[in-house]
C-alpha positions as a Python dict, from the first residue, in 0.01 Angstrom:
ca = {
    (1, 'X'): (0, 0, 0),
    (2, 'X'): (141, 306, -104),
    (3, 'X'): (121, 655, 109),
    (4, 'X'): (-181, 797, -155),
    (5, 'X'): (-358, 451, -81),
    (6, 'X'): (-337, 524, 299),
    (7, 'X'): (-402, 865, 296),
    (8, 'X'): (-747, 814, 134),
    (9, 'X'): (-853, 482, 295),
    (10, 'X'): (-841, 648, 635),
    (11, 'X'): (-1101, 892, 594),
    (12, 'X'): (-1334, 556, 448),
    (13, 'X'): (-1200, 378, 791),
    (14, 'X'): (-1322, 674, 988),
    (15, 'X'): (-1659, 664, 844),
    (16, 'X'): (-1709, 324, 861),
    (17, 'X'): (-1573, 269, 1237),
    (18, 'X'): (-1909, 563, 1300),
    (19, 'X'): (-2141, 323, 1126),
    (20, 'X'): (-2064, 70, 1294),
    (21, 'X'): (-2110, 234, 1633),
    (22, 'X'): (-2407, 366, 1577),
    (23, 'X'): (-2492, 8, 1422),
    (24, 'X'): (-2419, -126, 1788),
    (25, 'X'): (-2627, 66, 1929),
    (26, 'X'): (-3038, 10, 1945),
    (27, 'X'): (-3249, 188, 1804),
    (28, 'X'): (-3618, 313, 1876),
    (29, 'X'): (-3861, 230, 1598),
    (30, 'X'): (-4061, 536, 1616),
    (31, 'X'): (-4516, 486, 1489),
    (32, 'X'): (-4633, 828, 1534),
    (33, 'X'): (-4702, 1211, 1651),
    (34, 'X'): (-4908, 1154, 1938),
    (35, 'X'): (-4992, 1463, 2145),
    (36, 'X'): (-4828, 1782, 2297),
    (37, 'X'): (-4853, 1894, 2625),
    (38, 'X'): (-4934, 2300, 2640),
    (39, 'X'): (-4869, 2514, 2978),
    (40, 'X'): (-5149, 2761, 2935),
    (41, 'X'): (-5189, 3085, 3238),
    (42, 'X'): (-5632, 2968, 3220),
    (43, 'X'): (-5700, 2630, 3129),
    (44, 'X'): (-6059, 2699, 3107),
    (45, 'X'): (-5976, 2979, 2886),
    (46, 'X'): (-5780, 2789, 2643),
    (47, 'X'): (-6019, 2517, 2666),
    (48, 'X'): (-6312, 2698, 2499),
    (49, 'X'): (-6083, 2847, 2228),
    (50, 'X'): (-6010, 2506, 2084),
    (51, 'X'): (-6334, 2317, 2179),
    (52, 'X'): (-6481, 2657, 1960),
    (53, 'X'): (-6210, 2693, 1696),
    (54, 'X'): (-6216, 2238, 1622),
    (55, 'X'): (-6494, 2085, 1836),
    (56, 'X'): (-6215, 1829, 2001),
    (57, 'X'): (-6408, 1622, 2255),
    (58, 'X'): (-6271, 1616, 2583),
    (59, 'X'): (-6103, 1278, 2589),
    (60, 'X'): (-5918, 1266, 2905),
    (61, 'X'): (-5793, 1449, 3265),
    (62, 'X'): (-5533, 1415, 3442),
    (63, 'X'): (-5525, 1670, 3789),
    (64, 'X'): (-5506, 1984, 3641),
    (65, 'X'): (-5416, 1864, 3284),
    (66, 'X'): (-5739, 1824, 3021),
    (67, 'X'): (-5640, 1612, 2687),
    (68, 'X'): (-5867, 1705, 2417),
    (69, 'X'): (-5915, 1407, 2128),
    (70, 'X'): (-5788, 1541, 1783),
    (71, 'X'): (-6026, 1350, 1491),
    (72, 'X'): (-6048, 1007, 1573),
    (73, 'X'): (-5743, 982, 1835),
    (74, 'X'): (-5585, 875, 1988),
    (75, 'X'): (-5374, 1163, 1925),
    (76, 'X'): (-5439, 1445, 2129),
    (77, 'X'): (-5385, 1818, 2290),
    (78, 'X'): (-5367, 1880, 2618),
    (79, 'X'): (-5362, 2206, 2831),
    (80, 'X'): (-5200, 2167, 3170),
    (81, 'X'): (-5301, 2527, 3413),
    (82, 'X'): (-4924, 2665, 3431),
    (83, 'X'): (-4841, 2811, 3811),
    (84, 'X'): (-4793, 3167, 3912),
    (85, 'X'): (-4448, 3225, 3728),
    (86, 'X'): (-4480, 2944, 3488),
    (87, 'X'): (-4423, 3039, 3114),
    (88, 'X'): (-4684, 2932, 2860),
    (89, 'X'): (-4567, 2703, 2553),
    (90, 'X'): (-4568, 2361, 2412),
    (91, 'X'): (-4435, 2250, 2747),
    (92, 'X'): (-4348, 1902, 2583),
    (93, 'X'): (-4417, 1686, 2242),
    (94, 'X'): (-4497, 1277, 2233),
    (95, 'X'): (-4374, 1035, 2027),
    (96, 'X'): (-4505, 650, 2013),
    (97, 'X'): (-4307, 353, 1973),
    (98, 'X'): (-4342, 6, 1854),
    (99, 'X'): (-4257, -245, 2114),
    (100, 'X'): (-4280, -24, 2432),
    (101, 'X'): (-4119, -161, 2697),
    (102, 'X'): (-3962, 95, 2964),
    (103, 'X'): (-3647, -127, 3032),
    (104, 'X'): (-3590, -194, 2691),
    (105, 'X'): (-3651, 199, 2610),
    (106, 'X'): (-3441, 338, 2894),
    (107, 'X'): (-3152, 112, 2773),
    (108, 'X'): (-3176, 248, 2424),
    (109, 'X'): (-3150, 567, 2544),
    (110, 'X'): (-2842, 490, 2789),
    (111, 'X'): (-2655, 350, 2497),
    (112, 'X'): (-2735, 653, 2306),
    (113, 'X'): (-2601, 860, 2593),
    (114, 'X'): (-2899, 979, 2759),
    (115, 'X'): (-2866, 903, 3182),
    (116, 'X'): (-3139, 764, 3380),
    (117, 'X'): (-3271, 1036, 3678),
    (118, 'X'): (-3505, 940, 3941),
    (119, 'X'): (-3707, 1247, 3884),
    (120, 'X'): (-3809, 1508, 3643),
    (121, 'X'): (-3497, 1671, 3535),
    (122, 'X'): (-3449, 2018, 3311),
    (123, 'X'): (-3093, 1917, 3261),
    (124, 'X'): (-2996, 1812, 2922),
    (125, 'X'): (-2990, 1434, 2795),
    (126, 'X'): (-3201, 1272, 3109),
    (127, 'X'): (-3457, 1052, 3136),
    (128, 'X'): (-3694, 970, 3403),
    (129, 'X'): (-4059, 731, 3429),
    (130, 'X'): (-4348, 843, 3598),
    (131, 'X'): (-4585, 625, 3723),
    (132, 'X'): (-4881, 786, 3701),
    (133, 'X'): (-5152, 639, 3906),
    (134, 'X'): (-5513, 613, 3925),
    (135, 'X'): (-5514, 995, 4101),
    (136, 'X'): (-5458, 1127, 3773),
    (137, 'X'): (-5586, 907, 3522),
    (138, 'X'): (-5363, 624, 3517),
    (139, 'X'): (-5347, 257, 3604),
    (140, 'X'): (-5420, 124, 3964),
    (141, 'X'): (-5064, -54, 3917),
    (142, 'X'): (-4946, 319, 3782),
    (143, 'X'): (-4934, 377, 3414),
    (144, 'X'): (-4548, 400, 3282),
    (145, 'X'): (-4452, 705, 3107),
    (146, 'X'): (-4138, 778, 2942),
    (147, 'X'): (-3977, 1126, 2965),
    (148, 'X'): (-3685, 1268, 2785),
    (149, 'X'): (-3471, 1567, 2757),
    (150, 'X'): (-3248, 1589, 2381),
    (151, 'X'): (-2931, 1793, 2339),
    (152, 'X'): (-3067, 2115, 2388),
    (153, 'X'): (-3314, 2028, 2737),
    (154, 'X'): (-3632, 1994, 2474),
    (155, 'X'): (-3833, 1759, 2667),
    (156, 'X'): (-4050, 1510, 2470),
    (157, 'X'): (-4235, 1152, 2561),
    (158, 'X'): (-4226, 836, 2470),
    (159, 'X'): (-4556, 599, 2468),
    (160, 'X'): (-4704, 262, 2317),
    (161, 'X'): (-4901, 326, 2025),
    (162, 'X'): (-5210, 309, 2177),
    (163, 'X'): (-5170, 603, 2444),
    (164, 'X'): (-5439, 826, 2430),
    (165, 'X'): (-5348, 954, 2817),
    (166, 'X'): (-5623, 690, 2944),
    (167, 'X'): (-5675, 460, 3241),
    (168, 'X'): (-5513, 136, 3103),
    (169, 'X'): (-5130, -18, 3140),
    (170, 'X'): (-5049, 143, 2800),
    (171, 'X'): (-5226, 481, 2859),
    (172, 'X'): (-5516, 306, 2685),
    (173, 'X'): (-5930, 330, 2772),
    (174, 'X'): (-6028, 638, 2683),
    (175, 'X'): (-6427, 715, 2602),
    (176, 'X'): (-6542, 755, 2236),
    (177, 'X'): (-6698, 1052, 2255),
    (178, 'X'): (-6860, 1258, 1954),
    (179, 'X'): (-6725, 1600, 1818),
    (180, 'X'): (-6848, 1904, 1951),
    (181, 'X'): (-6963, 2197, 1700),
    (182, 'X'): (-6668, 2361, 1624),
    (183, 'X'): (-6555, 2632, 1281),
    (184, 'X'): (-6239, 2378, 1176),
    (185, 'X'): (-6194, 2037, 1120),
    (186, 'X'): (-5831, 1946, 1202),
    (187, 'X'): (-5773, 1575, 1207),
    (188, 'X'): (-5422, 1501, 1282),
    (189, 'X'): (-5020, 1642, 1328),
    (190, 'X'): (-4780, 1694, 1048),
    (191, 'X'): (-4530, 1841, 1262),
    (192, 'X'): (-4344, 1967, 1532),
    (193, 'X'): (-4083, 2234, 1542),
    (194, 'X'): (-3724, 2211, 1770),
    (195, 'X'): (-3594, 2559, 1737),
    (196, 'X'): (-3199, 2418, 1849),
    (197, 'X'): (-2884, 2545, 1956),
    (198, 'X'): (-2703, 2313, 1712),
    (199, 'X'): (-2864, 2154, 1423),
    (200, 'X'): (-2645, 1891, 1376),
    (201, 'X'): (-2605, 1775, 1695),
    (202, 'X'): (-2958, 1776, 1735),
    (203, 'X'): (-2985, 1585, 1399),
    (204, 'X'): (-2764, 1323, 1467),
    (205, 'X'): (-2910, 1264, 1822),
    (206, 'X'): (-3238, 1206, 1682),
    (207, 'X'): (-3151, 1026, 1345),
    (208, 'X'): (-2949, 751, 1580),
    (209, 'X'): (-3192, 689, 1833),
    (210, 'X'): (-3482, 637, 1601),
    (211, 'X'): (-3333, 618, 1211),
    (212, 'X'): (-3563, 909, 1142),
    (213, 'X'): (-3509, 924, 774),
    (214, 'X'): (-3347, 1266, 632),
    (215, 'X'): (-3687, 1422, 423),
    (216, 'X'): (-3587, 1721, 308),
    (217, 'X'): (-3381, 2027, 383),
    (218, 'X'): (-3603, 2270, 213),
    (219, 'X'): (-3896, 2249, 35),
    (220, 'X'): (-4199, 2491, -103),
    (221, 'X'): (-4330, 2487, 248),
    (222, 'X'): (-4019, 2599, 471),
    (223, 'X'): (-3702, 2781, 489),
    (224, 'X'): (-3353, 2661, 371),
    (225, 'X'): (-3211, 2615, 723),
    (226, 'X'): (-3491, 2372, 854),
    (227, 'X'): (-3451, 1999, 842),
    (228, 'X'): (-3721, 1747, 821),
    (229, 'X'): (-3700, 1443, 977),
    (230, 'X'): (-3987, 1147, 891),
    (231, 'X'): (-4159, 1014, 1197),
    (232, 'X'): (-4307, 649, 1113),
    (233, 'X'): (-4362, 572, 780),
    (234, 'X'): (-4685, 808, 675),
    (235, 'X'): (-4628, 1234, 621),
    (236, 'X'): (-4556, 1320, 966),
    (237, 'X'): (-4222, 1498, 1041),
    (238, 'X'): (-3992, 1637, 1363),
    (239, 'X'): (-3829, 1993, 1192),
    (240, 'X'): (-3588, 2108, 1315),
    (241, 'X'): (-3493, 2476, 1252),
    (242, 'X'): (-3110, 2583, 1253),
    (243, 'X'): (-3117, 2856, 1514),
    (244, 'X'): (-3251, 3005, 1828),
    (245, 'X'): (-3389, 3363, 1819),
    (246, 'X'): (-3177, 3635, 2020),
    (247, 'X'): (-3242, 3583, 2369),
    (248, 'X'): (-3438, 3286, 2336),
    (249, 'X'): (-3402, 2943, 2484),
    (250, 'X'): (-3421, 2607, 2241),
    (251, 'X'): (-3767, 2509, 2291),
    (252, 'X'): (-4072, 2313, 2063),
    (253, 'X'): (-4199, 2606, 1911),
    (254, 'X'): (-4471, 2525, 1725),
    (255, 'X'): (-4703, 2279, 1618),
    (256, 'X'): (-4899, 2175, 1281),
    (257, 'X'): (-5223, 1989, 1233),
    (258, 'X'): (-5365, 1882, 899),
    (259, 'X'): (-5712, 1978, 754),
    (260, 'X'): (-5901, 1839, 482),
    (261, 'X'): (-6040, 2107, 203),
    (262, 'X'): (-5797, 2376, 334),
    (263, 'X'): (-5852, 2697, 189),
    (264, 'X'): (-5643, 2968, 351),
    (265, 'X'): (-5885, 3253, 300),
    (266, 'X'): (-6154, 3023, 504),
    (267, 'X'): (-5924, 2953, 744),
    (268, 'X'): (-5836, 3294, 825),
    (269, 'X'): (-6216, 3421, 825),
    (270, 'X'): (-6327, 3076, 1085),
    (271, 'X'): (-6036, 3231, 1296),
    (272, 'X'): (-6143, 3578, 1327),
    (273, 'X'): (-6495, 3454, 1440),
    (274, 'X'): (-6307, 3337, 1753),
    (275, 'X'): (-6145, 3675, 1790),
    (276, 'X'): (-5783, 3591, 1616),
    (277, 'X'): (-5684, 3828, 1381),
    (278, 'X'): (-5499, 3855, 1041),
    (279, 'X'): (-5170, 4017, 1087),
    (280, 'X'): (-5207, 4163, 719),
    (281, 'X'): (-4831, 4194, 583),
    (282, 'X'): (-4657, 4180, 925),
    (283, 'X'): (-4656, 3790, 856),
    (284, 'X'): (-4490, 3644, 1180),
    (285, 'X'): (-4632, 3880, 1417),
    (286, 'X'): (-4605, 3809, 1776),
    (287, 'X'): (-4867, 3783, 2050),
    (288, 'X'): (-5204, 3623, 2104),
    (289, 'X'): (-5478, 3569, 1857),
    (290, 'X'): (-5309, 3683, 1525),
    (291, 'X'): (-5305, 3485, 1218),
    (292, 'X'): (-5085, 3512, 882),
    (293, 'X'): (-5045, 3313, 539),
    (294, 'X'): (-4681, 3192, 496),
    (295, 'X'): (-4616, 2938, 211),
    (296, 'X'): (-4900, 2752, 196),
    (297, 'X'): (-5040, 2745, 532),
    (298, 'X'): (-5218, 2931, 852),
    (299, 'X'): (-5015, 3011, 1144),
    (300, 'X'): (-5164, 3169, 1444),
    (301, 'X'): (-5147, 3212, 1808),
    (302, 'X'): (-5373, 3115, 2113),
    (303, 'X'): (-5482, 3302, 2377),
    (304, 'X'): (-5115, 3267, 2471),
    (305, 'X'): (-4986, 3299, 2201),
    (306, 'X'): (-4840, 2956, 2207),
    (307, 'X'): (-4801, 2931, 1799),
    (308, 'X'): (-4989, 2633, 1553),
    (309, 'X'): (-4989, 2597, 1168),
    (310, 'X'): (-5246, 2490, 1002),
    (311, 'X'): (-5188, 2303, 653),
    (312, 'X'): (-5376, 2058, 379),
    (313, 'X'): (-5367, 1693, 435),
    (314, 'X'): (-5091, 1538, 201),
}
């Protein structure tokens, strides 16, 4: 082997010695979006904005928590009443799993570098069960629930398929209840949104724990610094955008649900009969109940101004 031989085989050694690494390691295979968790300042409030704006049914509650069914479940919102000096936002985003077994999940996650903690934990790369119990909705037994922080502290969940927040061992059992009247019909999630510190990092954390495939880096429908990451095999995606405003803290920052016969113009007008507003040209506008068009979609703020995006089904 001559010295231009070894010079170029090492960079193939390199890559293949990180392949087979992250081939070592387990991975999670990932089903679905399944809810998100929003700290709201008046759940009742935020409660009859979305029971008006989509007619969600009330599907479950847990203490001060209310999880509202989106189309025919079991995905899900729910608003959890945020304390005194607790900021609103999508306070946390769920994923499902095939397979879901909390040893064989919390193992996963060790070998991927994320540590067990024995309680809730803001800290970066942790991971903790709760057992929730029959007090608030769960299992007599206690109803496992898987909680993780990424890279960045951006807190998401991890559930059997089935989860719908209810009463059984899987967060199964919840009541089929009808829609309520409501001015939109939005059936299911497309997406979240990570705004990170590091896209990369963030990238390659979530690509090796569940082989999320690489969509798209840009499309019609977002900007050249987000990356789209498929979630299960259908249209569903985790985005994650390449920076953090000024001043603020990585976070899930939005939310998208799909609609059926989405017309913008429609959209916008069922909004403003439950007092959100169009922004007109300031497209991006801050603060509670505005709306704007952006590239094919809705996006407007709740009484929070916790931000969603509305698009057509795909």
């Amino acid at each position: 082997m001559n010295r231009r031989t070894l010079l170029l085989s090492v960079p193939m050694l390199g890559a293949a010695s990180r392949l087979l690494a992250q081939a070592s390691r387990p991975m999670l295979a990932v089903r679905a979006l399944n809810h998100m968790t929003l700290t709201v300042s008046d759940r009742k409030r935020s409660l009859e904005f979305y029971q008006g704006l989509f007619g969600w049914p009330v599907q479950h509650t847990q203490g001060t928590s209310t999880g509202l069914r989106i189309g025919a479940g079991p995905q899900y919102v729910s608003l959890s009443q945020g304390g005194p000096n607790a900021r609103p936002g999508i306070n946390h985003y769920c994923l499902t799993v095939d397979g879901f077994n909390v040893d064989r999940i919390m193992g996963a996650l060790a070998r991927h570098g994320v540590a067990k903690s024995e309680n809730a934990s803001a800290a970066p790369m942790r991971a903790w069960v709760r057992m929730r119990g029959a007090d608030a909705g769960g299992a007599v037994e206690g109803t496992p629930e898987v909680y993780v922080n990424d890279p960045d502290g951006i807190r998401f969940q991890l559930q059997d398929p089935r989860y719908c927040g209810g009463p059984g061992i899987f967060g199964e059992g919840c009541p089929s209840l009808p829609p309520r009247s409501g001015v939109l019909v939005a059936r299911d999630y497309h997406n979240f949104t990570l705004s990170v510190s590091n896209q990369e990092r963030s990238r390659d954390f979530y690509q090796a724990l569940f082989a999320m495939p690489l969509n798209a880096r840009r499309g019609p429908d977002r900007p050249a610094n987000v990356l789209a990451l498929g979630v299960g095999s259908g249209s569903q995606r985790l985005l994650i955008e390449g920076s953090v405003a000024a001043g603020a803290a990585p976070r899930t920052s939005s939310a998208c649900l799909v609609m059926d016969a989405f017309d913008p113009g429609k959209v916008q007008k069922a909004l403003s009969e439950l007092g959100v507003q169009p922004a007109g040209a300031a497209a991006g506008a801050t603060g509670p109940l505005v709306s704007y068009v952006q590239a094919r979609s809705v996006f407007f703020s709740d009484p929070d101004g916790i931000l969603i995006q509305l698009q057509a089904a795909s």
